[in-house]
PDB file of C-alpha atoms in Angstrom:
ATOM      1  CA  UNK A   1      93.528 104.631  87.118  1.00 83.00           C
ATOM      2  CA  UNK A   2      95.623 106.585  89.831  1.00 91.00           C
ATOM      3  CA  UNK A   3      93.406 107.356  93.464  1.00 95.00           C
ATOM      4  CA  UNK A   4      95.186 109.261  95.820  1.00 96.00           C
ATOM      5  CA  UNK A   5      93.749 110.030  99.687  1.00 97.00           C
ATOM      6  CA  UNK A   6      95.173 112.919 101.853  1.00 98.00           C
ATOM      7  CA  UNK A   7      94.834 112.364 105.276  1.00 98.00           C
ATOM      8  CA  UNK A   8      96.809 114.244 108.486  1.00 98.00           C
ATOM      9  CA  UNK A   9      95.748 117.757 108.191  1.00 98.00           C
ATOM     10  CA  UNK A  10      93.858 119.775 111.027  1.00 98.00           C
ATOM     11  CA  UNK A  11      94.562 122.278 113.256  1.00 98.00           C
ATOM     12  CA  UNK A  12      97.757 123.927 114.990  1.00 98.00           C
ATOM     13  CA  UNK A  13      98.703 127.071 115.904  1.00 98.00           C
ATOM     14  CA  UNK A  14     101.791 128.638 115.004  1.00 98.00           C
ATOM     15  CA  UNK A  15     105.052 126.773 115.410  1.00 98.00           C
ATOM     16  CA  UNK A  16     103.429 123.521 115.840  1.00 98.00           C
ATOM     17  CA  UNK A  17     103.780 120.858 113.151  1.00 98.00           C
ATOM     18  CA  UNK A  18     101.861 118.201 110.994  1.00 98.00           C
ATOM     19  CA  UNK A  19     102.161 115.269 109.203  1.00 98.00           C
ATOM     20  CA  UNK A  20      99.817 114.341 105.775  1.00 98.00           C
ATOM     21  CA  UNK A  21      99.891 111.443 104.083  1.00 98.00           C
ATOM     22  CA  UNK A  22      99.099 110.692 100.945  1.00 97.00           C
ATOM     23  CA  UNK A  23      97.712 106.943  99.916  1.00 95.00           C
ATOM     24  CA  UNK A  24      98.012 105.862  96.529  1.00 93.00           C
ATOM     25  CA  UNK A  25      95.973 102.944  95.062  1.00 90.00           C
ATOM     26  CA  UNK A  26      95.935 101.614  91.249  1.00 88.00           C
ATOM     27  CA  UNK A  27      99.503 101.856  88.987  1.00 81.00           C
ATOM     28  CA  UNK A  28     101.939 104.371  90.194  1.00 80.00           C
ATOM     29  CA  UNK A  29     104.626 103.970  87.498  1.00 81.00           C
ATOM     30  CA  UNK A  30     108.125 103.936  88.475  1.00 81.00           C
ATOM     31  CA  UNK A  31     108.985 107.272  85.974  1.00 84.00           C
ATOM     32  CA  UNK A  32     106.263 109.170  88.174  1.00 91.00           C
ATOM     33  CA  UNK A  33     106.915 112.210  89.984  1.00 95.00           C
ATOM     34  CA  UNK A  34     104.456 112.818  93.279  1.00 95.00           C
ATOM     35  CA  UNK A  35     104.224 116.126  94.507  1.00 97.00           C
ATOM     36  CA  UNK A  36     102.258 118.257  97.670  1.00 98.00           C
ATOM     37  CA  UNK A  37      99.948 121.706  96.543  1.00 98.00           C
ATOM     38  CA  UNK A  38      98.185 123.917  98.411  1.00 98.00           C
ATOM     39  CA  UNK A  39      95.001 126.088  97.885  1.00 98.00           C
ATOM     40  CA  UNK A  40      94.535 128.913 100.605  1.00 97.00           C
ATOM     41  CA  UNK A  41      91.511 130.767 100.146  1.00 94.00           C
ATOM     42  CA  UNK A  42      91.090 133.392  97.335  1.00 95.00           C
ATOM     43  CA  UNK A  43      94.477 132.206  95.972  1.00 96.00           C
ATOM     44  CA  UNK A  44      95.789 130.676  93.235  1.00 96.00           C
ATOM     45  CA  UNK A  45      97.007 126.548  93.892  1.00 97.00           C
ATOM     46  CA  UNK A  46     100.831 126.862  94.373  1.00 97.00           C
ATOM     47  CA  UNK A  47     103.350 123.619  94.418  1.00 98.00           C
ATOM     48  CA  UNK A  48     104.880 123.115  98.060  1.00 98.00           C
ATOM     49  CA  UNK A  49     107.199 119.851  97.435  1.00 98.00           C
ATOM     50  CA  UNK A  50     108.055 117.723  95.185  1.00 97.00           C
ATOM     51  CA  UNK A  51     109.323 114.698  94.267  1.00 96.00           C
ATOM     52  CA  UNK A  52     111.015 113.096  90.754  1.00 94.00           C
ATOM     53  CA  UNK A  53     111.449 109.038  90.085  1.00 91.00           C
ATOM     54  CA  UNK A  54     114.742 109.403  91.173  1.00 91.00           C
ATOM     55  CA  UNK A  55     113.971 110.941  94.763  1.00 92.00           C
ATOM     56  CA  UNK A  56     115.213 114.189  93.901  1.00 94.00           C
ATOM     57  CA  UNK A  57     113.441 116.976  95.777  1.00 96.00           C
ATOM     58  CA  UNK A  58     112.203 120.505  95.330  1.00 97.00           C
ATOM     59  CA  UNK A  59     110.994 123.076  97.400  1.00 98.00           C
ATOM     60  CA  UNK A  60     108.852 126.195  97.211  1.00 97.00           C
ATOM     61  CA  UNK A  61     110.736 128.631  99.074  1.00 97.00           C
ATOM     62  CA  UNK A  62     107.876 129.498 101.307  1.00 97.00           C
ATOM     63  CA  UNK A  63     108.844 125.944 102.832  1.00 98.00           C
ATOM     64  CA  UNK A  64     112.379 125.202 102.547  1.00 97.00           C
ATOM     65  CA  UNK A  65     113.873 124.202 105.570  1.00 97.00           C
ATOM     66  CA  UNK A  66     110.296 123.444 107.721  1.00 98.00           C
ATOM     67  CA  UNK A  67     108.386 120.557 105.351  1.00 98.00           C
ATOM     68  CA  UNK A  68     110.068 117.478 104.337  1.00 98.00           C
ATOM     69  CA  UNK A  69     108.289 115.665 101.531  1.00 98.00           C
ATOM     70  CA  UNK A  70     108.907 111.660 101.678  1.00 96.00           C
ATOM     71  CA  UNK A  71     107.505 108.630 100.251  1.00 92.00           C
ATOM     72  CA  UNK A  72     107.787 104.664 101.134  1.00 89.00           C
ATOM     73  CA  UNK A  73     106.434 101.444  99.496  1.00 73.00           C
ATOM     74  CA  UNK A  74     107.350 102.012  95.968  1.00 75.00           C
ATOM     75  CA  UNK A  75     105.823 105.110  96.262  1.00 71.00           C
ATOM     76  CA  UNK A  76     102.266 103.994  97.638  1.00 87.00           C
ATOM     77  CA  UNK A  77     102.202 105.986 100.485  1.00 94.00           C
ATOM     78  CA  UNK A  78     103.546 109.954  99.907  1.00 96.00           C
ATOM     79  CA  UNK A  79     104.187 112.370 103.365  1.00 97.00           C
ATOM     80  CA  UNK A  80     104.938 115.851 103.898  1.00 98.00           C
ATOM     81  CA  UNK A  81     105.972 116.682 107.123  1.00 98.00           C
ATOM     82  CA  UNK A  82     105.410 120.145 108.450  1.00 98.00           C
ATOM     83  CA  UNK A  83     107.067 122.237 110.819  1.00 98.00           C
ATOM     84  CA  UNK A  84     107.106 125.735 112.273  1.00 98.00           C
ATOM     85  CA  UNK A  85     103.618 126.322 110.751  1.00 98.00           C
ATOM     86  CA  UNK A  86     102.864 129.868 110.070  1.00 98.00           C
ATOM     87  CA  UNK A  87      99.363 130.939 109.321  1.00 97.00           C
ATOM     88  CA  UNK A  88     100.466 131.561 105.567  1.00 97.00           C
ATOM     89  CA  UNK A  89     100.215 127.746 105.511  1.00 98.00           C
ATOM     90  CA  UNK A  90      96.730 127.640 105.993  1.00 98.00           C
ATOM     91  CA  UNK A  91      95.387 126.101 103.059  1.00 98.00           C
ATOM     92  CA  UNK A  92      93.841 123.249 101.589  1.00 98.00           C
ATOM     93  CA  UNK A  93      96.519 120.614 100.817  1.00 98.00           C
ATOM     94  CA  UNK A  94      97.041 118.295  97.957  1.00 98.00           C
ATOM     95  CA  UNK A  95      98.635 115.524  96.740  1.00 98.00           C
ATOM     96  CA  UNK A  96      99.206 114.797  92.714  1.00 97.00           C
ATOM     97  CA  UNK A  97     100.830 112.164  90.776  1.00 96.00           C
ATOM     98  CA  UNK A  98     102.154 111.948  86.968  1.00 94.00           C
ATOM     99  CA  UNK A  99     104.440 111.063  84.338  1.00 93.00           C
ATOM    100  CA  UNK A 100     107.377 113.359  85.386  1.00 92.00           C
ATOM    101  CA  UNK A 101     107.944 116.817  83.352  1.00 91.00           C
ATOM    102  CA  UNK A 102     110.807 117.592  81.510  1.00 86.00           C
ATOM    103  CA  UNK A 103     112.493 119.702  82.691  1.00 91.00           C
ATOM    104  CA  UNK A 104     112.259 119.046  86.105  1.00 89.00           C
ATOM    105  CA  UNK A 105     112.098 122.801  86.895  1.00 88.00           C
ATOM    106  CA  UNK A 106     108.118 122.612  86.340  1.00 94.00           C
ATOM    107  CA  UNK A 107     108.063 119.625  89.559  1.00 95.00           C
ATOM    108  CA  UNK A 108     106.193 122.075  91.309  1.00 97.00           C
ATOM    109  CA  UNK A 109     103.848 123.081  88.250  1.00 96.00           C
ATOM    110  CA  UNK A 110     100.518 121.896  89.226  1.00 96.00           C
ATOM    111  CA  UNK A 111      99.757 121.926  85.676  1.00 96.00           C
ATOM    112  CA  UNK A 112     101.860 118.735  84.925  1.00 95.00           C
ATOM    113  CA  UNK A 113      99.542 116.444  87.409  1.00 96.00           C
ATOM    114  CA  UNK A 114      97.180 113.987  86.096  1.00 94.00           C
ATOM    115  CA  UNK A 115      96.277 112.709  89.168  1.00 96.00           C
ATOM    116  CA  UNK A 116      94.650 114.810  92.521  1.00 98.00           C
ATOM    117  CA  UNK A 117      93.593 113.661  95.828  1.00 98.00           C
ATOM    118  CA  UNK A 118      90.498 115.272  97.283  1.00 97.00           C
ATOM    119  CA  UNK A 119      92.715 117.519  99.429  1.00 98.00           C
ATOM    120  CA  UNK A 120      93.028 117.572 103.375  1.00 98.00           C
ATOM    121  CA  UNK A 121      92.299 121.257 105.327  1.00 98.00           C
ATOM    122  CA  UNK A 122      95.531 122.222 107.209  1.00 98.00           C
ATOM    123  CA  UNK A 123      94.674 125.897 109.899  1.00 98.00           C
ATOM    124  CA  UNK A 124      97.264 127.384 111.512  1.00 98.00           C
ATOM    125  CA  UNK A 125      96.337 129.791 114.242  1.00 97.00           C
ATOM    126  CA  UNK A 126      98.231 132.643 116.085  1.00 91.00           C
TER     127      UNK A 126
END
C-alpha cells in the first residue's frame, strides 16, 4: 500500500512562489509515474505536472514555464515548485502515484492514479 503526504502549500499573492512536497511511504515501484493535480473550487480536478519512470516530464500549459515538478530518493519524496503564482492557481493540490499509462499522453489524466495524497490548499491573492 502506497501513502502519499502533501505538505508546502499556503498563501501568496500574485507573483510569489511555493514549494509542495510530496512524501511517499510503502512500495513505489520503479515503472511508476508520480504526478501533481489540482482542484479549485467548483471545478473539475485537472493534471498540473507530471512525471514517467524515466524522468520524462509533462506540463499543463496553464504551468509551463513557472512550476517545475521534481523528485529525489528513488522517488520517495515528489516536489513541484511554483512560480509567478496567479490566482488561477488557487486550488487544492495533489499528489498521485501509479503504474505508468500507456501512452504517456494520459500522464496528466487523473484517471490513471491509484494512489492520492490528502491534498495541500495553495491561495494566491491579488
Amino acid at each position: 500500500q502506497v501513502q502519499l503526504v502533501e505538505s508546502g502549500g499556503g498563501s501568496v499573492q500574485v507573483g510569489g512562489s511555493l514549494r509542495l512536497s510530496c512524501a511517499a511511504s510503502g512500495y513505489i515501484y520503479s515503472s511508476y509515474c508520480m504526478g501533481w493535480f489540482r482542484q479549485g473550487l467548483g471545478k473539475e480536478r485537472e493534471g498540473v505536472a507530471g512525471i514517467d519512470n524515466a524522468g520524462i516530464t509533462r506540463y499543463a500549459d496553464s504551468v509551463k514555464f513557472r512550476f517545475t515538478i521534481s523528485q529525489e530518493n528513488f522517488k520517495t519524496t515528489l516536489f513541484l515548485q511554483m512560480n509567478s503564482l496567479k490566482p488561477d492557481d488557487t486550488a487544492m493540490y495533489y499528489c498521485a502515484a501509479g503504474p505508468c499509462p500507456v501512452p504517456r499522453s494520459l500522464l496528466l489524466d487523473w484517471k490513471q492514479y491509484n494512489y492520492w495524497g490528502q491534498g495541500t490548499q495553495v491561495t494566491v491573492s491579488s
